[in-house]
Amino acid sequence: MNVKFPPPFTPFVHLAADLQSQGFAVLSPPGTLAWLGNSLHALNAWRPSWDDLPADAYLKDGGHYRRRRHSCFVVDGDQVNQTPHRAHWQPLDYNALHGGMQRLFEPMVAEMVQSQAWMQMLESFAQLCSRLKPSAVDPAHGAQPWFVEAHQFRIDTTDGIGRPTPEGAHRDGVDFVFVLLVARHGIKGGESRVFEVDGPAGQRFTMTEPWTLLLLDDERVIHESTPIQPLAAQDAENGYRDTLVLTFRAKAFQGEGDEKSVSVDKSE
């Protein structure tokens, strides 16, 4: 059985209002393109890089279903600067499975993160973050630098089942999270679920079309994606779900100044 609930799409002109009222919003692919001002051709030019993601060597459940790259940026007004390559770190409070250790992944390819479409996307996301959280804006500076971590993920069905969020329903410990669906192939599952942090309300839906965008206020909601399985027997070894996840945090990256409290895990 492969039941799919359609996403509750928000017109991009109501994006900020819906995020403020419910803590999340979903843009359709045309809405994403209209908001970002990017062409479909420019976004599709990124897609081949998902075919060259190294395996995630840090999965503590023993799985081999996740491949990824990771890079970091600082967006300050109309300036987007990539930082020197750094490890990804989360506290155990937000990621009980993989938190508390530095995970150093291969960086994203230059052709993608140096493209005009990439710069334009990060600027648009940062402008929305500043609008939604004006308390983070420095009046003297005129804008708040946003510390951005970008993650390319491919979850596949090599193990028969792939887990987009093996840590379960969670927050990321940032201000805002953007989840952009890049591709789905030969799979069922991968349902997105969003719940209030301090209330009973929740939504479940499946993003099926490339460039559907889920936006989350990380302080107000928790989220997860359900496991994926092959849609048919012939898809058992080549089913996958590709996403781009970007987190925006004011003031600093997670883990800055906390180096003594983390460990480096190099397990395979």
PDB file of C-alpha atoms in Angstrom:
ATOM      1  CA  MET A   1       0.000   0.000   0.000  1.00  0.00           C
ATOM      2  CA  ASN A   2       1.449   3.352  -1.042  1.00  0.00           C
ATOM      3  CA  VAL A   3      -0.849   6.045   0.355  1.00  0.00           C
ATOM      4  CA  LYS A   4       0.321   9.631  -0.123  1.00  0.00           C
ATOM      5  CA  PHE A   5      -1.130  12.742   1.482  1.00  0.00           C
ATOM      6  CA  PRO A   6      -0.548  15.820  -0.703  1.00  0.00           C
ATOM      7  CA  PRO A   7       1.410  18.701   0.818  1.00  0.00           C
ATOM      8  CA  PRO A   8      -0.583  21.694   2.133  1.00  0.00           C
ATOM      9  CA  PHE A   9       0.955  24.125  -0.338  1.00  0.00           C
ATOM     10  CA  THR A  10       1.269  27.796   0.567  1.00  0.00           C
ATOM     11  CA  PRO A  11       1.227  30.527  -2.134  1.00  0.00           C
ATOM     12  CA  PHE A  12       4.689  32.072  -1.951  1.00  0.00           C
ATOM     13  CA  VAL A  13       3.171  35.508  -1.312  1.00  0.00           C
ATOM     14  CA  HIS A  14       1.773  34.123   1.966  1.00  0.00           C
ATOM     15  CA  LEU A  15       4.984  32.355   2.944  1.00  0.00           C
ATOM     16  CA  ALA A  16       6.019  34.571   5.850  1.00  0.00           C
ATOM     17  CA  ALA A  17       2.473  34.772   7.226  1.00  0.00           C
ATOM     18  CA  ASP A  18       2.020  30.998   7.228  1.00  0.00           C
ATOM     19  CA  LEU A  19       5.389  30.429   8.848  1.00  0.00           C
ATOM     20  CA  GLN A  20       4.500  32.926  11.551  1.00  0.00           C
ATOM     21  CA  SER A  21       1.069  31.437  12.172  1.00  0.00           C
ATOM     22  CA  GLN A  22       1.843  27.704  12.146  1.00  0.00           C
ATOM     23  CA  GLY A  23       5.631  27.319  12.319  1.00  0.00           C
ATOM     24  CA  PHE A  24       6.007  25.700   8.903  1.00  0.00           C
ATOM     25  CA  ALA A  25       5.074  26.106   5.256  1.00  0.00           C
ATOM     26  CA  VAL A  26       5.401  24.126   2.023  1.00  0.00           C
ATOM     27  CA  LEU A  27       6.031  25.650  -1.389  1.00  0.00           C
ATOM     28  CA  SER A  28       5.120  23.879  -4.612  1.00  0.00           C
ATOM     29  CA  PRO A  29       7.871  23.668  -7.262  1.00  0.00           C
ATOM     30  CA  PRO A  30       6.400  26.638  -9.194  1.00  0.00           C
ATOM     31  CA  GLY A  31       6.163  28.535  -5.893  1.00  0.00           C
ATOM     32  CA  THR A  32       9.793  27.771  -5.096  1.00  0.00           C
ATOM     33  CA  LEU A  33      10.954  28.979  -8.491  1.00  0.00           C
ATOM     34  CA  ALA A  34       8.794  32.112  -8.304  1.00  0.00           C
ATOM     35  CA  TRP A  35      10.065  33.016  -4.833  1.00  0.00           C
ATOM     36  CA  LEU A  36      13.740  32.364  -5.495  1.00  0.00           C
ATOM     37  CA  GLY A  37      13.721  33.853  -8.963  1.00  0.00           C
ATOM     38  CA  ASN A  38      15.748  30.910 -10.247  1.00  0.00           C
ATOM     39  CA  SER A  39      15.099  29.028 -13.449  1.00  0.00           C
ATOM     40  CA  LEU A  40      14.284  25.336 -13.497  1.00  0.00           C
ATOM     41  CA  HIS A  41      17.357  24.868 -15.672  1.00  0.00           C
ATOM     42  CA  ALA A  42      19.605  26.437 -13.015  1.00  0.00           C
ATOM     43  CA  LEU A  43      18.296  24.144 -10.257  1.00  0.00           C
ATOM     44  CA  ASN A  44      18.375  21.043 -12.453  1.00  0.00           C
ATOM     45  CA  ALA A  45      22.056  21.743 -13.148  1.00  0.00           C
ATOM     46  CA  TRP A  46      22.738  20.755  -9.518  1.00  0.00           C
ATOM     47  CA  ARG A  47      21.112  17.331  -9.749  1.00  0.00           C
ATOM     48  CA  PRO A  48      24.081  15.317 -11.132  1.00  0.00           C
ATOM     49  CA  SER A  49      26.099  16.104  -7.988  1.00  0.00           C
ATOM     50  CA  TRP A  50      23.757  13.818  -5.991  1.00  0.00           C
ATOM     51  CA  ASP A  51      25.097  10.896  -8.049  1.00  0.00           C
ATOM     52  CA  ASP A  52      28.548  11.470  -6.552  1.00  0.00           C
ATOM     53  CA  LEU A  53      27.899  11.662  -2.808  1.00  0.00           C
ATOM     54  CA  PRO A  54      30.297   9.730  -0.551  1.00  0.00           C
ATOM     55  CA  ALA A  55      28.881   7.228   1.927  1.00  0.00           C
ATOM     56  CA  ASP A  56      28.034   8.515   5.403  1.00  0.00           C
ATOM     57  CA  ALA A  57      30.603   6.770   7.625  1.00  0.00           C
ATOM     58  CA  TYR A  58      28.986   7.807  10.919  1.00  0.00           C
ATOM     59  CA  LEU A  59      25.683   5.910  10.956  1.00  0.00           C
ATOM     60  CA  LYS A  60      25.382   4.323  14.387  1.00  0.00           C
ATOM     61  CA  ASP A  61      22.574   1.958  13.434  1.00  0.00           C
ATOM     62  CA  GLY A  62      24.967   0.033  11.204  1.00  0.00           C
ATOM     63  CA  GLY A  63      23.165   1.010   8.006  1.00  0.00           C
ATOM     64  CA  HIS A  64      24.619   1.794   4.593  1.00  0.00           C
ATOM     65  CA  TYR A  65      21.651   3.706   3.218  1.00  0.00           C
ATOM     66  CA  ARG A  66      22.867   7.320   3.497  1.00  0.00           C
ATOM     67  CA  ARG A  67      25.269   9.301   1.330  1.00  0.00           C
ATOM     68  CA  ARG A  68      26.020  12.976   1.896  1.00  0.00           C
ATOM     69  CA  ARG A  69      28.149  16.094   1.507  1.00  0.00           C
ATOM     70  CA  HIS A  70      28.253  19.108   3.820  1.00  0.00           C
ATOM     71  CA  SER A  71      29.461  22.705   3.549  1.00  0.00           C
ATOM     72  CA  CYS A  72      29.038  25.863   5.626  1.00  0.00           C
ATOM     73  CA  PHE A  73      28.386  29.498   4.754  1.00  0.00           C
ATOM     74  CA  VAL A  74      27.833  32.880   6.356  1.00  0.00           C
ATOM     75  CA  VAL A  75      25.181  35.091   4.751  1.00  0.00           C
ATOM     76  CA  ASP A  76      25.581  38.742   5.720  1.00  0.00           C
ATOM     77  CA  GLY A  77      23.175  40.974   3.819  1.00  0.00           C
ATOM     78  CA  ASP A  78      23.914  40.412   0.139  1.00  0.00           C
ATOM     79  CA  GLN A  79      27.242  38.731   0.864  1.00  0.00           C
ATOM     80  CA  VAL A  80      27.449  34.931   0.807  1.00  0.00           C
ATOM     81  CA  ASN A  81      30.776  33.505   1.932  1.00  0.00           C
ATOM     82  CA  GLN A  82      31.742  29.872   2.232  1.00  0.00           C
ATOM     83  CA  THR A  83      33.655  29.123   5.429  1.00  0.00           C
ATOM     84  CA  PRO A  84      36.775  26.985   5.680  1.00  0.00           C
ATOM     85  CA  HIS A  85      35.632  23.378   5.715  1.00  0.00           C
ATOM     86  CA  ARG A  86      34.452  22.321   9.155  1.00  0.00           C
ATOM     87  CA  ALA A  87      32.839  19.406  10.940  1.00  0.00           C
ATOM     88  CA  HIS A  88      29.117  19.113  11.589  1.00  0.00           C
ATOM     89  CA  TRP A  89      28.199  18.987  15.268  1.00  0.00           C
ATOM     90  CA  GLN A  90      24.914  18.770  17.192  1.00  0.00           C
ATOM     91  CA  PRO A  91      24.316  18.481  20.933  1.00  0.00           C
ATOM     92  CA  LEU A  92      22.841  15.273  22.305  1.00  0.00           C
ATOM     93  CA  ASP A  93      19.775  17.286  23.349  1.00  0.00           C
ATOM     94  CA  TYR A  94      18.826  17.595  19.677  1.00  0.00           C
ATOM     95  CA  ASN A  95      20.297  14.415  18.216  1.00  0.00           C
ATOM     96  CA  ALA A  96      20.453  11.570  20.729  1.00  0.00           C
ATOM     97  CA  LEU A  97      21.800   9.169  18.095  1.00  0.00           C
ATOM     98  CA  HIS A  98      24.581  11.162  16.425  1.00  0.00           C
ATOM     99  CA  GLY A  99      24.967  14.192  18.684  1.00  0.00           C
ATOM    100  CA  GLY A 100      28.017  15.043  20.766  1.00  0.00           C
ATOM    101  CA  MET A 101      30.594  14.198  18.111  1.00  0.00           C
ATOM    102  CA  GLN A 102      32.219  16.005  15.247  1.00  0.00           C
ATOM    103  CA  ARG A 103      31.321  14.477  11.897  1.00  0.00           C
ATOM    104  CA  LEU A 104      33.546  15.595   9.057  1.00  0.00           C
ATOM    105  CA  PHE A 105      31.971  14.994   5.647  1.00  0.00           C
ATOM    106  CA  GLU A 106      33.295  15.735   2.175  1.00  0.00           C
ATOM    107  CA  PRO A 107      32.462  19.282   0.985  1.00  0.00           C
ATOM    108  CA  MET A 108      29.919  20.110  -1.675  1.00  0.00           C
ATOM    109  CA  VAL A 109      31.241  20.634  -5.198  1.00  0.00           C
ATOM    110  CA  ALA A 110      32.363  24.109  -6.241  1.00  0.00           C
ATOM    111  CA  GLU A 111      30.241  24.130  -9.415  1.00  0.00           C
ATOM    112  CA  MET A 112      27.139  24.084  -7.232  1.00  0.00           C
ATOM    113  CA  VAL A 113      28.019  26.323  -4.284  1.00  0.00           C
ATOM    114  CA  GLN A 114      29.723  28.975  -6.415  1.00  0.00           C
ATOM    115  CA  SER A 115      26.819  29.280  -8.850  1.00  0.00           C
ATOM    116  CA  GLN A 116      24.664  32.381  -9.035  1.00  0.00           C
ATOM    117  CA  ALA A 117      21.559  30.299  -8.344  1.00  0.00           C
ATOM    118  CA  TRP A 118      23.096  29.055  -5.081  1.00  0.00           C
ATOM    119  CA  MET A 119      24.019  32.554  -3.915  1.00  0.00           C
ATOM    120  CA  GLN A 120      20.573  33.844  -4.823  1.00  0.00           C
ATOM    121  CA  MET A 121      18.858  31.034  -2.920  1.00  0.00           C
ATOM    122  CA  LEU A 122      20.857  31.595   0.274  1.00  0.00           C
ATOM    123  CA  GLU A 123      20.209  35.347   0.121  1.00  0.00           C
ATOM    124  CA  SER A 124      16.453  34.761  -0.253  1.00  0.00           C
ATOM    125  CA  PHE A 125      16.393  32.323   2.663  1.00  0.00           C
ATOM    126  CA  ALA A 126      18.401  34.712   4.857  1.00  0.00           C
ATOM    127  CA  GLN A 127      16.114  37.650   4.058  1.00  0.00           C
ATOM    128  CA  LEU A 128      13.115  35.580   5.127  1.00  0.00           C
ATOM    129  CA  CYS A 129      14.873  34.524   8.347  1.00  0.00           C
ATOM    130  CA  SER A 130      15.616  38.156   9.231  1.00  0.00           C
ATOM    131  CA  ARG A 131      12.023  39.147   8.497  1.00  0.00           C
ATOM    132  CA  LEU A 132      10.644  36.370  10.711  1.00  0.00           C
ATOM    133  CA  LYS A 133      13.098  36.937  13.541  1.00  0.00           C
ATOM    134  CA  PRO A 134      13.752  40.706  13.705  1.00  0.00           C
ATOM    135  CA  SER A 135      15.092  40.273  17.257  1.00  0.00           C
ATOM    136  CA  ALA A 136      18.124  38.638  15.661  1.00  0.00           C
ATOM    137  CA  VAL A 137      18.842  41.697  13.529  1.00  0.00           C
ATOM    138  CA  ASP A 138      21.595  43.984  14.788  1.00  0.00           C
ATOM    139  CA  PRO A 139      20.277  47.590  14.431  1.00  0.00           C
ATOM    140  CA  ALA A 140      23.790  49.013  14.271  1.00  0.00           C
ATOM    141  CA  HIS A 141      24.819  46.532  11.626  1.00  0.00           C
ATOM    142  CA  GLY A 142      21.569  46.683   9.686  1.00  0.00           C
ATOM    143  CA  ALA A 143      21.355  42.929   9.250  1.00  0.00           C
ATOM    144  CA  GLN A 144      22.017  39.717  11.094  1.00  0.00           C
ATOM    145  CA  PRO A 145      24.657  37.402   9.695  1.00  0.00           C
ATOM    146  CA  TRP A 146      23.167  33.924   9.342  1.00  0.00           C
ATOM    147  CA  PHE A 147      25.311  30.848   9.863  1.00  0.00           C
ATOM    148  CA  VAL A 148      24.263  28.255   7.331  1.00  0.00           C
ATOM    149  CA  GLU A 149      24.961  24.532   7.156  1.00  0.00           C
ATOM    150  CA  ALA A 150      24.107  22.845   3.860  1.00  0.00           C
ATOM    151  CA  HIS A 151      23.641  19.079   3.615  1.00  0.00           C
ATOM    152  CA  GLN A 152      23.187  17.053   0.441  1.00  0.00           C
ATOM    153  CA  PHE A 153      21.531  13.720   1.246  1.00  0.00           C
ATOM    154  CA  ARG A 154      20.787  10.607  -0.743  1.00  0.00           C
ATOM    155  CA  ILE A 155      18.810   7.976   1.180  1.00  0.00           C
ATOM    156  CA  ASP A 156      18.674   4.720  -0.766  1.00  0.00           C
ATOM    157  CA  THR A 157      17.180   1.245  -0.469  1.00  0.00           C
ATOM    158  CA  THR A 158      20.467  -0.671  -0.519  1.00  0.00           C
ATOM    159  CA  ASP A 159      19.617  -2.195   2.872  1.00  0.00           C
ATOM    160  CA  GLY A 160      16.008  -2.800   1.854  1.00  0.00           C
ATOM    161  CA  ILE A 161      14.955   0.213   3.920  1.00  0.00           C
ATOM    162  CA  GLY A 162      16.430   3.690   4.186  1.00  0.00           C
ATOM    163  CA  ARG A 163      15.939   6.105   7.069  1.00  0.00           C
ATOM    164  CA  PRO A 164      15.986   9.835   6.255  1.00  0.00           C
ATOM    165  CA  THR A 165      15.838  10.680   9.982  1.00  0.00           C
ATOM    166  CA  PRO A 166      17.262   7.743  11.969  1.00  0.00           C
ATOM    167  CA  GLU A 167      17.211   9.926  15.086  1.00  0.00           C
ATOM    168  CA  GLY A 168      13.390  10.141  14.904  1.00  0.00           C
ATOM    169  CA  ALA A 169      11.235  13.244  15.334  1.00  0.00           C
ATOM    170  CA  HIS A 170      13.559  16.061  16.322  1.00  0.00           C
ATOM    171  CA  ARG A 171      14.577  19.683  16.281  1.00  0.00           C
ATOM    172  CA  ASP A 172      17.933  20.679  14.811  1.00  0.00           C
ATOM    173  CA  GLY A 173      18.941  23.291  17.400  1.00  0.00           C
ATOM    174  CA  VAL A 174      18.911  26.155  14.893  1.00  0.00           C
ATOM    175  CA  ASP A 175      16.498  28.953  14.007  1.00  0.00           C
ATOM    176  CA  PHE A 176      15.146  27.780  10.646  1.00  0.00           C
ATOM    177  CA  VAL A 177      15.353  24.647   8.501  1.00  0.00           C
ATOM    178  CA  PHE A 178      14.754  24.414   4.733  1.00  0.00           C
ATOM    179  CA  VAL A 179      14.221  20.986   3.147  1.00  0.00           C
ATOM    180  CA  LEU A 180      14.278  20.945  -0.644  1.00  0.00           C
ATOM    181  CA  LEU A 181      13.230  17.746  -2.423  1.00  0.00           C
ATOM    182  CA  VAL A 182      15.550  17.104  -5.358  1.00  0.00           C
ATOM    183  CA  ALA A 183      14.421  13.674  -6.585  1.00  0.00           C
ATOM    184  CA  ARG A 184      12.538  10.471  -5.747  1.00  0.00           C
ATOM    185  CA  HIS A 185      13.082   7.249  -7.663  1.00  0.00           C
ATOM    186  CA  GLY A 186      11.543   3.814  -7.233  1.00  0.00           C
ATOM    187  CA  ILE A 187      10.448   4.232  -3.620  1.00  0.00           C
ATOM    188  CA  LYS A 188       7.460   4.381  -1.328  1.00  0.00           C
ATOM    189  CA  GLY A 189       7.401   6.088   2.045  1.00  0.00           C
ATOM    190  CA  GLY A 190       9.478   9.169   2.820  1.00  0.00           C
ATOM    191  CA  GLU A 191       6.482  10.940   4.335  1.00  0.00           C
ATOM    192  CA  SER A 192       7.206  14.289   6.008  1.00  0.00           C
ATOM    193  CA  ARG A 193       5.728  14.833   9.462  1.00  0.00           C
ATOM    194  CA  VAL A 194       5.653  18.139  11.323  1.00  0.00           C
ATOM    195  CA  PHE A 195       4.370  18.578  14.881  1.00  0.00           C
ATOM    196  CA  GLU A 196       4.044  21.458  17.300  1.00  0.00           C
ATOM    197  CA  VAL A 197       6.720  21.422  20.009  1.00  0.00           C
ATOM    198  CA  ASP A 198       4.245  22.380  22.729  1.00  0.00           C
ATOM    199  CA  GLY A 199       0.902  21.294  21.324  1.00  0.00           C
ATOM    200  CA  PRO A 200      -1.126  18.513  19.706  1.00  0.00           C
ATOM    201  CA  ALA A 201      -1.300  19.858  16.152  1.00  0.00           C
ATOM    202  CA  GLY A 202       0.559  18.099  13.365  1.00  0.00           C
ATOM    203  CA  GLN A 203       0.646  17.513   9.617  1.00  0.00           C
ATOM    204  CA  ARG A 204       1.708  14.567   7.474  1.00  0.00           C
ATOM    205  CA  PHE A 205       2.302  14.723   3.751  1.00  0.00           C
ATOM    206  CA  THR A 206       4.579  13.359   1.034  1.00  0.00           C
ATOM    207  CA  MET A 207       6.737  15.597  -1.107  1.00  0.00           C
ATOM    208  CA  THR A 208       6.842  13.930  -4.527  1.00  0.00           C
ATOM    209  CA  GLU A 209       7.762  16.647  -7.031  1.00  0.00           C
ATOM    210  CA  PRO A 210      11.347  17.909  -7.405  1.00  0.00           C
ATOM    211  CA  TRP A 211      11.930  21.375  -5.932  1.00  0.00           C
ATOM    212  CA  THR A 212       9.092  21.152  -3.431  1.00  0.00           C
ATOM    213  CA  LEU A 213      10.311  23.134  -0.419  1.00  0.00           C
ATOM    214  CA  LEU A 214       9.477  22.584   3.253  1.00  0.00           C
ATOM    215  CA  LEU A 215      10.285  25.482   5.597  1.00  0.00           C
ATOM    216  CA  LEU A 216      10.393  25.014   9.379  1.00  0.00           C
ATOM    217  CA  ASP A 217      10.672  27.308  12.383  1.00  0.00           C
ATOM    218  CA  ASP A 218      12.923  25.020  14.415  1.00  0.00           C
ATOM    219  CA  GLU A 219      12.009  26.604  17.739  1.00  0.00           C
ATOM    220  CA  ARG A 220       8.295  25.895  17.250  1.00  0.00           C
ATOM    221  CA  VAL A 221       8.056  22.526  15.505  1.00  0.00           C
ATOM    222  CA  ILE A 222       9.663  19.106  15.437  1.00  0.00           C
ATOM    223  CA  HIS A 223       9.946  17.113  12.242  1.00  0.00           C
ATOM    224  CA  GLU A 224      10.820  13.741  10.774  1.00  0.00           C
ATOM    225  CA  SER A 225      10.679  11.799   7.532  1.00  0.00           C
ATOM    226  CA  THR A 226       9.471   8.206   7.543  1.00  0.00           C
ATOM    227  CA  PRO A 227      11.617   5.362   6.140  1.00  0.00           C
ATOM    228  CA  ILE A 228      11.667   4.563   2.445  1.00  0.00           C
ATOM    229  CA  GLN A 229      11.324   1.140   0.822  1.00  0.00           C
ATOM    230  CA  PRO A 230      11.577  -0.068  -2.773  1.00  0.00           C
ATOM    231  CA  LEU A 231       8.409   0.551  -4.735  1.00  0.00           C
ATOM    232  CA  ALA A 232       8.863  -2.767  -6.565  1.00  0.00           C
ATOM    233  CA  ALA A 233      11.301  -5.703  -6.521  1.00  0.00           C
ATOM    234  CA  GLN A 234      13.283  -4.263  -9.424  1.00  0.00           C
ATOM    235  CA  ASP A 235      13.895  -1.082  -7.405  1.00  0.00           C
ATOM    236  CA  ALA A 236      15.458  -2.896  -4.438  1.00  0.00           C
ATOM    237  CA  GLU A 237      18.998  -1.779  -5.224  1.00  0.00           C
ATOM    238  CA  ASN A 238      18.422   1.565  -6.918  1.00  0.00           C
ATOM    239  CA  GLY A 239      15.566   3.318  -5.124  1.00  0.00           C
ATOM    240  CA  TYR A 240      16.504   6.649  -3.576  1.00  0.00           C
ATOM    241  CA  ARG A 241      15.332   9.982  -2.192  1.00  0.00           C
ATOM    242  CA  ASP A 242      17.529  13.064  -2.716  1.00  0.00           C
ATOM    243  CA  THR A 243      17.191  16.200  -0.603  1.00  0.00           C
ATOM    244  CA  LEU A 244      19.041  19.399   0.162  1.00  0.00           C
ATOM    245  CA  VAL A 245      18.726  20.494   3.785  1.00  0.00           C
ATOM    246  CA  LEU A 246      19.867  23.942   4.908  1.00  0.00           C
ATOM    247  CA  THR A 247      19.848  25.180   8.496  1.00  0.00           C
ATOM    248  CA  PHE A 248      20.054  28.867   9.431  1.00  0.00           C
ATOM    249  CA  ARG A 249      21.260  29.918  12.879  1.00  0.00           C
ATOM    250  CA  ALA A 250      21.883  33.386  14.290  1.00  0.00           C
ATOM    251  CA  LYS A 251      25.126  34.348  16.056  1.00  0.00           C
ATOM    252  CA  ALA A 252      27.244  31.211  15.497  1.00  0.00           C
ATOM    253  CA  PHE A 253      27.437  27.661  14.224  1.00  0.00           C
ATOM    254  CA  GLN A 254      26.519  24.939  16.679  1.00  0.00           C
ATOM    255  CA  GLY A 255      29.585  23.741  18.553  1.00  0.00           C
ATOM    256  CA  GLU A 256      31.610  26.921  18.237  1.00  0.00           C
ATOM    257  CA  GLY A 257      33.423  27.351  21.549  1.00  0.00           C
ATOM    258  CA  ASP A 258      32.395  23.835  22.645  1.00  0.00           C
ATOM    259  CA  GLU A 259      35.290  21.898  21.112  1.00  0.00           C
ATOM    260  CA  LYS A 260      36.329  20.416  24.466  1.00  0.00           C
ATOM    261  CA  SER A 261      32.918  18.837  24.927  1.00  0.00           C
ATOM    262  CA  VAL A 262      32.843  16.912  21.660  1.00  0.00           C
ATOM    263  CA  SER A 263      34.594  13.860  20.310  1.00  0.00           C
ATOM    264  CA  VAL A 264      35.637  12.943  16.808  1.00  0.00           C
ATOM    265  CA  ASP A 265      34.080   9.682  15.622  1.00  0.00           C
ATOM    266  CA  LYS A 266      35.856   8.021  12.683  1.00  0.00           C
ATOM    267  CA  SER A 267      34.008   4.724  12.798  1.00  0.00           C
ATOM    268  CA  GLU A 268      32.997   3.105   9.543  1.00  0.00           C
TER     269      GLU A 268
END
